[in-house]
CSV table of C-alpha atoms in Angstrom, one decimal:
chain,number,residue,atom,x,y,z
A,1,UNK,CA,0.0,0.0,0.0
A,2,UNK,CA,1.2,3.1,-0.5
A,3,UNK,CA,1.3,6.4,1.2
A,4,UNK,CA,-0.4,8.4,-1.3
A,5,UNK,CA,-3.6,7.6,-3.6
A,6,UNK,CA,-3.0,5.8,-6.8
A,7,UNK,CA,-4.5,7.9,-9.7
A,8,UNK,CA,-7.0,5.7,-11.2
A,9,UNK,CA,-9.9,7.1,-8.5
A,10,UNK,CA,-8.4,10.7,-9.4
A,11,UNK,CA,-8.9,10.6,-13.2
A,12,UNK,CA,-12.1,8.8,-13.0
A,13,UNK,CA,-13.4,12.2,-10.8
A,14,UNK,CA,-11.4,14.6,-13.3
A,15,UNK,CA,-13.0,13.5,-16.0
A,16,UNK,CA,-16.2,13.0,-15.1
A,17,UNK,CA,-16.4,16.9,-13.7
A,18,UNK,CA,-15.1,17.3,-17.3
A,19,UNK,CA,-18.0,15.8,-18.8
A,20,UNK,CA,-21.1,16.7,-16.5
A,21,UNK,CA,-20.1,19.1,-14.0
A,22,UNK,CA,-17.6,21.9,-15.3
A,23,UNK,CA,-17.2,21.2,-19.0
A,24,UNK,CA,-14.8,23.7,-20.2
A,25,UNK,CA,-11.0,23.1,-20.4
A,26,UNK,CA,-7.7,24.8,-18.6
A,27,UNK,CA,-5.9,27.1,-20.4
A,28,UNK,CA,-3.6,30.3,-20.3
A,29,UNK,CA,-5.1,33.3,-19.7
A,30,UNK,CA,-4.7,36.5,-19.7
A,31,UNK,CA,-7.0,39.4,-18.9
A,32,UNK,CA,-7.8,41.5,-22.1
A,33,UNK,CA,-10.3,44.9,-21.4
A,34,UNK,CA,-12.1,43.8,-25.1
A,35,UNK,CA,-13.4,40.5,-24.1
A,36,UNK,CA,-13.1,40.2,-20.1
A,37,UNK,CA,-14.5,41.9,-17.5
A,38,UNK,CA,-13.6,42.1,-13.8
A,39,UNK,CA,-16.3,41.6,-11.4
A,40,UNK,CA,-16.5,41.6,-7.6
A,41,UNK,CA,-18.0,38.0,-7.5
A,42,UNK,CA,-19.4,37.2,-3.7
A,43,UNK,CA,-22.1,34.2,-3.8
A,44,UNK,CA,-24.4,32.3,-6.0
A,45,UNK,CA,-27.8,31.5,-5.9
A,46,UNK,CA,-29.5,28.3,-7.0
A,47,UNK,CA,-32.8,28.3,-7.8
A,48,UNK,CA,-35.4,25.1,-7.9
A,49,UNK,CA,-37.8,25.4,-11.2
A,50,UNK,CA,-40.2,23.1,-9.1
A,51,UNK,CA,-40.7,23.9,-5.6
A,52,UNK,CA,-38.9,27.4,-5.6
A,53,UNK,CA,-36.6,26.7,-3.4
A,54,UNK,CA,-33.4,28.8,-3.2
A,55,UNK,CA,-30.2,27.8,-1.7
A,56,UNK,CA,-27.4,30.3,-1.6
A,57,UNK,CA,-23.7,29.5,-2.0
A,58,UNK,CA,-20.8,32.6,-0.2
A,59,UNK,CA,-17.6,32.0,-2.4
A,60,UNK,CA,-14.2,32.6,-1.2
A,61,UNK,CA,-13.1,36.2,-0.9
A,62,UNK,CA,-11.4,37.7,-3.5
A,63,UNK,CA,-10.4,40.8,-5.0
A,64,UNK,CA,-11.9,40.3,-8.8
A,65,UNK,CA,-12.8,37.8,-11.2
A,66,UNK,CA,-13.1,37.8,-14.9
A,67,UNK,CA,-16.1,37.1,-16.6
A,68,UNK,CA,-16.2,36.2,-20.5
A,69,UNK,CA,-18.8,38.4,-22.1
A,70,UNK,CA,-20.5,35.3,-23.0
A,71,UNK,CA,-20.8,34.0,-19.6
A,72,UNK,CA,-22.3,37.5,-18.6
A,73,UNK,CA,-24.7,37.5,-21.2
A,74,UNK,CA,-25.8,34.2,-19.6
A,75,UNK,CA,-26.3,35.5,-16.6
A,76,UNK,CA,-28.4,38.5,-17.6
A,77,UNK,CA,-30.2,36.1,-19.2
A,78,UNK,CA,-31.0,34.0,-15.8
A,79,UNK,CA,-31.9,37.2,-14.2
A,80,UNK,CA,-34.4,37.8,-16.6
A,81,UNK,CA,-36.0,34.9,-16.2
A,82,UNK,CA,-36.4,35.1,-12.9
A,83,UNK,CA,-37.9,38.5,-12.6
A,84,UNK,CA,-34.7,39.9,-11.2
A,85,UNK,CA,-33.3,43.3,-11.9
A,86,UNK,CA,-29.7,42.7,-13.7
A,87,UNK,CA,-27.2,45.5,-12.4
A,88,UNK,CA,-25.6,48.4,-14.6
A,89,UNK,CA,-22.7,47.5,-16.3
A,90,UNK,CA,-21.2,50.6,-14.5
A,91,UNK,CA,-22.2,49.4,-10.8
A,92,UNK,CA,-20.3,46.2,-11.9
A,93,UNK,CA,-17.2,48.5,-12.9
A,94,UNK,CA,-17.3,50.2,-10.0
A,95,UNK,CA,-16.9,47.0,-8.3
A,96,UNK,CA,-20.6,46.6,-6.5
A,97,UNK,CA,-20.6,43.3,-5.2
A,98,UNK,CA,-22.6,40.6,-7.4
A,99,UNK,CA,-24.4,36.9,-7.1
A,100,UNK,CA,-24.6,35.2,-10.0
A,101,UNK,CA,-27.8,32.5,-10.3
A,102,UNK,CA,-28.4,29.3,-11.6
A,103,UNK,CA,-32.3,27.7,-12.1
A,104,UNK,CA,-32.5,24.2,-12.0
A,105,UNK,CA,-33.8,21.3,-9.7
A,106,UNK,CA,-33.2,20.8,-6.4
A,107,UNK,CA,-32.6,17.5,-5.4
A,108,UNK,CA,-35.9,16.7,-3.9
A,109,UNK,CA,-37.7,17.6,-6.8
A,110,UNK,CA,-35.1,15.8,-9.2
A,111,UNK,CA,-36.0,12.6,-7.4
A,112,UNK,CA,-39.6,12.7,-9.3
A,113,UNK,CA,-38.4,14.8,-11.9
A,114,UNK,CA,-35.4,13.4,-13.0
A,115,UNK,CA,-34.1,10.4,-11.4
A,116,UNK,CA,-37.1,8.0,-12.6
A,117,UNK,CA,-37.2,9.6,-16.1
A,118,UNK,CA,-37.0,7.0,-18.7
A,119,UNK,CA,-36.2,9.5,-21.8
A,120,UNK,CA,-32.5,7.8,-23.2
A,121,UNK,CA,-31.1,11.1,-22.9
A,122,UNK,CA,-31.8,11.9,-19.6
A,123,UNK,CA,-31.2,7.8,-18.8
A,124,UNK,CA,-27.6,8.2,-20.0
A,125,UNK,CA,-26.8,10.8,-17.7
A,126,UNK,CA,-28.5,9.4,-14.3
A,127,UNK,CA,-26.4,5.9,-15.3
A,128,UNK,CA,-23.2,7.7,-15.5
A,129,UNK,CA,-24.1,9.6,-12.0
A,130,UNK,CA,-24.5,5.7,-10.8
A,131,UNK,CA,-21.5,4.7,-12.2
A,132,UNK,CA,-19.5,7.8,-10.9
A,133,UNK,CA,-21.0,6.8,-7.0
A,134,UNK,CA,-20.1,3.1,-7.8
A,135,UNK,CA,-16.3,4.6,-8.2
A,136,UNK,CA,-16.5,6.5,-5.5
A,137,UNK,CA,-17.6,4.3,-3.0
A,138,UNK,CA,-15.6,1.5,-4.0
A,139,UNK,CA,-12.4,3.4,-2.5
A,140,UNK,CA,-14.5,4.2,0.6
A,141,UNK,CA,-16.0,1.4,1.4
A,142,UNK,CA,-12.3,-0.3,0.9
A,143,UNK,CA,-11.0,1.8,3.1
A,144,UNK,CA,-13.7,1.2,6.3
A,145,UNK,CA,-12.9,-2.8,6.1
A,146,UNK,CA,-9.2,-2.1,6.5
A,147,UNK,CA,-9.8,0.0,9.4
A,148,UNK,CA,-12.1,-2.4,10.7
A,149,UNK,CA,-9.8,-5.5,10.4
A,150,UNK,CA,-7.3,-3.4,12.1
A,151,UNK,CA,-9.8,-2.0,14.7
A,152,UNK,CA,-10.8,-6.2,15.6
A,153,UNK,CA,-6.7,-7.0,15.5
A,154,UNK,CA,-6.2,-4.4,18.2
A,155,UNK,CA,-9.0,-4.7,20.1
A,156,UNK,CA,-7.4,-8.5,21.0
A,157,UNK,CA,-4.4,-7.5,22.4
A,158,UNK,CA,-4.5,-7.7,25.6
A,159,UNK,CA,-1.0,-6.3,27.7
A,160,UNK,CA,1.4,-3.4,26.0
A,161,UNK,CA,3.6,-6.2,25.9
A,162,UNK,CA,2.0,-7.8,23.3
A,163,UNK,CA,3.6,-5.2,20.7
A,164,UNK,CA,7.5,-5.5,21.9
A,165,UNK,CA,8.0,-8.5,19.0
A,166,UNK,CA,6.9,-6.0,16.6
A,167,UNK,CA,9.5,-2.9,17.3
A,168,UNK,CA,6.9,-0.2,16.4
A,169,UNK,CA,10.2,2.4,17.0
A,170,UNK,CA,9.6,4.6,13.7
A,171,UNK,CA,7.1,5.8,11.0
A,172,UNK,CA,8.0,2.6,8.5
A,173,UNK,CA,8.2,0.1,11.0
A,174,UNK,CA,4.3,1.3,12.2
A,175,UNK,CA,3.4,1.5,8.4
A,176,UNK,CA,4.6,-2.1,7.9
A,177,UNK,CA,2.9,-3.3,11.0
A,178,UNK,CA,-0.1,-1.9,10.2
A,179,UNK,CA,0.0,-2.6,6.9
A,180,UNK,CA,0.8,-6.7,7.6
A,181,UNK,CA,-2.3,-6.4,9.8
A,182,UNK,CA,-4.9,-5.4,7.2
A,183,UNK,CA,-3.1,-8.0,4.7
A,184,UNK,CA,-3.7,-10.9,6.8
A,185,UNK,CA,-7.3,-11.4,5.6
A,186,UNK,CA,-8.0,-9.6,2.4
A,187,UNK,CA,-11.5,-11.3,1.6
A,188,UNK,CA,-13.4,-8.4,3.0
A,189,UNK,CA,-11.9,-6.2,0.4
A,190,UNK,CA,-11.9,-8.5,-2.4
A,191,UNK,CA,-15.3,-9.2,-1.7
A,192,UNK,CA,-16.2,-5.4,-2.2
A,193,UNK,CA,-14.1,-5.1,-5.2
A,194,UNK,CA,-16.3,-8.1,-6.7
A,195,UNK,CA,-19.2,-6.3,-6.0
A,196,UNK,CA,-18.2,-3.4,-7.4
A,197,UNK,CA,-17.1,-5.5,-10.6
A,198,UNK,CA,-20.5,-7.1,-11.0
A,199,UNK,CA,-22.6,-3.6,-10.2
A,200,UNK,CA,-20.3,-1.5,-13.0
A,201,UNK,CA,-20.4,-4.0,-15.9
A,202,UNK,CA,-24.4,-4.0,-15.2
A,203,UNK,CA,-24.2,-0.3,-15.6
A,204,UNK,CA,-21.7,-0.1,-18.6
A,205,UNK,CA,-23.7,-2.7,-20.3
A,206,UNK,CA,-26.7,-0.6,-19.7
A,207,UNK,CA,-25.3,2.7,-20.9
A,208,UNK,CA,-23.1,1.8,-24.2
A,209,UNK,CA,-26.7,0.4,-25.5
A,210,UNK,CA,-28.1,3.9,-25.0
A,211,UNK,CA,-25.4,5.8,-26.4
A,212,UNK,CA,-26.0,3.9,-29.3
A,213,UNK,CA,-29.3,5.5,-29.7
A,214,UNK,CA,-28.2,8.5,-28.8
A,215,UNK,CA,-27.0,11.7,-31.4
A,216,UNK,CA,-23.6,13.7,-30.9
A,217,UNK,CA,-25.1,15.7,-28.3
A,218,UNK,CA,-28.5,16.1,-26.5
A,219,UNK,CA,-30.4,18.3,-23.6
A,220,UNK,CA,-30.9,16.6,-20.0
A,221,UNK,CA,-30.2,17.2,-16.7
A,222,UNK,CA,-27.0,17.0,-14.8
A,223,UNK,CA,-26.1,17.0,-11.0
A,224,UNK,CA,-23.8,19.9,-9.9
A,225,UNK,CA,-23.2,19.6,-6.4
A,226,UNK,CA,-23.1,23.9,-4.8
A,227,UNK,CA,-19.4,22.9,-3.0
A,228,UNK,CA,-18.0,22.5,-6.6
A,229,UNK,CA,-15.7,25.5,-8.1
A,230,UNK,CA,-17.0,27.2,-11.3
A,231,UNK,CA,-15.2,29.1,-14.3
A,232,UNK,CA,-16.9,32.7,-14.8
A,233,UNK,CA,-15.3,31.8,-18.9
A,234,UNK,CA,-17.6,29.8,-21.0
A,235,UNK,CA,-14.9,28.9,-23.1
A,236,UNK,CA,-11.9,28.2,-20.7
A,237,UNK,CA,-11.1,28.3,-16.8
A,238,UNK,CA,-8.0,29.6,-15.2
A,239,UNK,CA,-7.0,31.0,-11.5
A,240,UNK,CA,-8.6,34.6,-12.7
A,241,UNK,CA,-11.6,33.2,-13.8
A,242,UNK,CA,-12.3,30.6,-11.3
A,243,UNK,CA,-14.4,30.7,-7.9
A,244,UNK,CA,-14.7,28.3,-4.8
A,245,UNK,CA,-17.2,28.1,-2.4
A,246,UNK,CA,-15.8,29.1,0.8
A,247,UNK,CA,-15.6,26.5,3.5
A,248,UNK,CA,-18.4,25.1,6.3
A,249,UNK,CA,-21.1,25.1,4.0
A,250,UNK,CA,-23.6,22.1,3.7
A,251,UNK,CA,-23.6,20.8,0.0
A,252,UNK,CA,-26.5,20.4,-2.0
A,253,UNK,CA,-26.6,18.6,-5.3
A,254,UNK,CA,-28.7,21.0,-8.0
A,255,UNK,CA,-30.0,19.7,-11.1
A,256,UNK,CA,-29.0,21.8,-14.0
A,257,UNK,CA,-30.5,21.5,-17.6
A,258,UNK,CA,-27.4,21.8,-20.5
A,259,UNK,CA,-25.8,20.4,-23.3
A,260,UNK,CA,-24.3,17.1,-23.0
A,261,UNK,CA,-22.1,15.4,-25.4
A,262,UNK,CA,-21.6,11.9,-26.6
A,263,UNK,CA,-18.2,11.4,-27.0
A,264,UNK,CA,-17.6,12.9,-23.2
A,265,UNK,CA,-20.0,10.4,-21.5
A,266,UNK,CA,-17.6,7.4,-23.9
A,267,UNK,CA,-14.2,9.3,-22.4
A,268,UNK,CA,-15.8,8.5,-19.2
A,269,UNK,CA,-17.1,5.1,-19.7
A,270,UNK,CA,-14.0,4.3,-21.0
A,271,UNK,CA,-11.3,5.2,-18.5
A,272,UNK,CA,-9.4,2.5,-16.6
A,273,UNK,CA,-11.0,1.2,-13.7
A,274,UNK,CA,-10.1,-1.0,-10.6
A,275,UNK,CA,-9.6,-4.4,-11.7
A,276,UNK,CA,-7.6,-6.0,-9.5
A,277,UNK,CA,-7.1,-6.7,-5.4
A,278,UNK,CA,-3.8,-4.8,-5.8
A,279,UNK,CA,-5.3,-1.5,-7.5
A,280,UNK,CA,-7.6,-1.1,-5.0
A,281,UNK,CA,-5.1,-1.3,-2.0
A,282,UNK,CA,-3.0,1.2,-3.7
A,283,UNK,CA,-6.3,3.5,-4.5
A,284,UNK,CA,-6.9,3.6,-0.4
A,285,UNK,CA,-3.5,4.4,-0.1
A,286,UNK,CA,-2.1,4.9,3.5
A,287,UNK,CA,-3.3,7.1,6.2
A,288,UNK,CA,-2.0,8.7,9.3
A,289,UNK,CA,-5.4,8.2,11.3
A,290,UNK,CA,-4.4,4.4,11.2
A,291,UNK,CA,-1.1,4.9,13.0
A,292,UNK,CA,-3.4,6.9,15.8
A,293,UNK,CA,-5.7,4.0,15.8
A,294,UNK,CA,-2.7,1.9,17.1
A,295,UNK,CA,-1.1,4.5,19.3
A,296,UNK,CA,-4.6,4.7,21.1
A,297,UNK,CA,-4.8,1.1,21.6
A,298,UNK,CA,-1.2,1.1,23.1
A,299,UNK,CA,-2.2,4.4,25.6
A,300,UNK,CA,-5.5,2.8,26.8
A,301,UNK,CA,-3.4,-0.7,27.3
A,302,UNK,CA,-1.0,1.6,29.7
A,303,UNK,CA,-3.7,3.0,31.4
A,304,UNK,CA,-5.7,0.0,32.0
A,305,UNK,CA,-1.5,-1.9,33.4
A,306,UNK,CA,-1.7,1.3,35.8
């Protein structure tokens, strides 16, 4: 196992963000008066087409950020459908603070709305959402069986003593202690990696048969969860262009209507997935909270000697 995530889990997230979440590429950029314009970005509001609900989203603080003209075309657009006065271009010059909107579905509503639709289009999509959680989950759920066949090792030892043949003295020599440990029965894992196996190819079957059916590009929902970041560019994103939501917010998954395109959703059905028992172990990776785990165990041994 290593001490740092494999990339496999990594691209799988990267790309899918590519495809359904924020679709438009890095690249260089450079502010220029003609097609960009500075604006004193603060929050975002999402707004539920069903129920009216309205969740709003504080970005991170920062000085300026560049919209595209076409992006604030878009926007002026948004605030005239929802009845909302758009502000002069001079207020935004003269840095007045400004939320930008988004209308879509909330997730309650996209439960009845969306989720049990049975349109191909809108079927593509909510497959590759499942097969995004399947990959998601896999490394999780990996993960909490490691802990727990670590958590059941400690729990019967019985004196302090009982770690002296190991020589626990340093980082490495805890790593490959702990690491032995979760090795010593790996059917709980390969288990959930067979699972995982079985529920994806379901899913891929599933979703190459629609694609089929499907043109180059189509209309349907997509899931954009509010703690994502967002490119103000509608052709490009870059640090001046980019905003994040600022920390100790709840997330909330939004429903938004666009453009999807075919040969996105096969980039993502496509990548390189966990495979084997190996793969996954090097997906979870290694983590310090483990090493706590045993240096508990040992502290509450002590205690209970004294």
């Amino acid at each position: 196992m290593a001490n740092e995530p494999s990339r496999i889990t990594d691209n799988l997230l990267n790309v899918f963000n590519y495809c359904f979440v924020e679709t438009v590429p890095y690249a260089f950029f450079k502010p220029n008066p003609e097609r960009d314009i500075p604006v004193k970005l603060v929050g975002k509001e999402y707004h539920c087409e069903c129920c009216g609900k309205v969740s709003t989203v504080k970005y991170n603080e920062r000085p300026l950020t560049y919209y595209s003209k076409g992006k604030l075309a878009q926007e002026r657009r948004i605030y005239d459908k929802l009845g909302k006065e758009f502000p002069f271009m001079g207020e935004i010059e003269d840095g007045a603070p400004f939320t930008n909107a988004a209308i879509g579905l909330c997730a309650e509503c996209a439960k009845k709305e969306v989720l049990t639709a049975d349109s191909p289009e809108q079927m593509a999509v909510n497959l590759s959402g499942q097969l995004h959680r399947a990959d998601e989950l896999l490394v999780a759920k990996a993960r909490a069986a490691m802990e727990k066949s670590l958590a059941d090792w400690l729990a019967k030892v019985e004196k302090p003593e009982d770690f002296l043949p190991y020589n626990l003295t340093d980082f490495n020599a805890l790593r490959d202690f702990i690491c032995a440990v979760m090795l010593e029965d790996t059917s709980p894992v390969e288990a959930i990696l067979r699972e995982y196996r079985e529920e994806i190819a379901g899913i891929e079957t599933k979703l190459r048969g629609l694609l089929e059916t499907l043109p180059e590009s189509w209309k349907a929902y997509a899931a954009r969860s509010t703690a994502v970041f967002e490119s103000m560019n509608d052709k490009m994103y870059h640090e001046y262009t980019v905003v994040f939501p600022a920390p100790g917010q709840m997330p909330e998954d939004y429903y938004i209507y666009r453009t999807i395109e075919k040969k996105r959703v096969l980039m993502f059905l496509e990548q390189p997935r966990v495979e084997e028992l190996e793969e996954l172990l090097m997906e979870v990776g290694f983590h310090g909270e483990w090493i706590d785990m045993v240096t508990s165990r040992l502290e509450s041994l002590a205690h209970e000697k004294e």
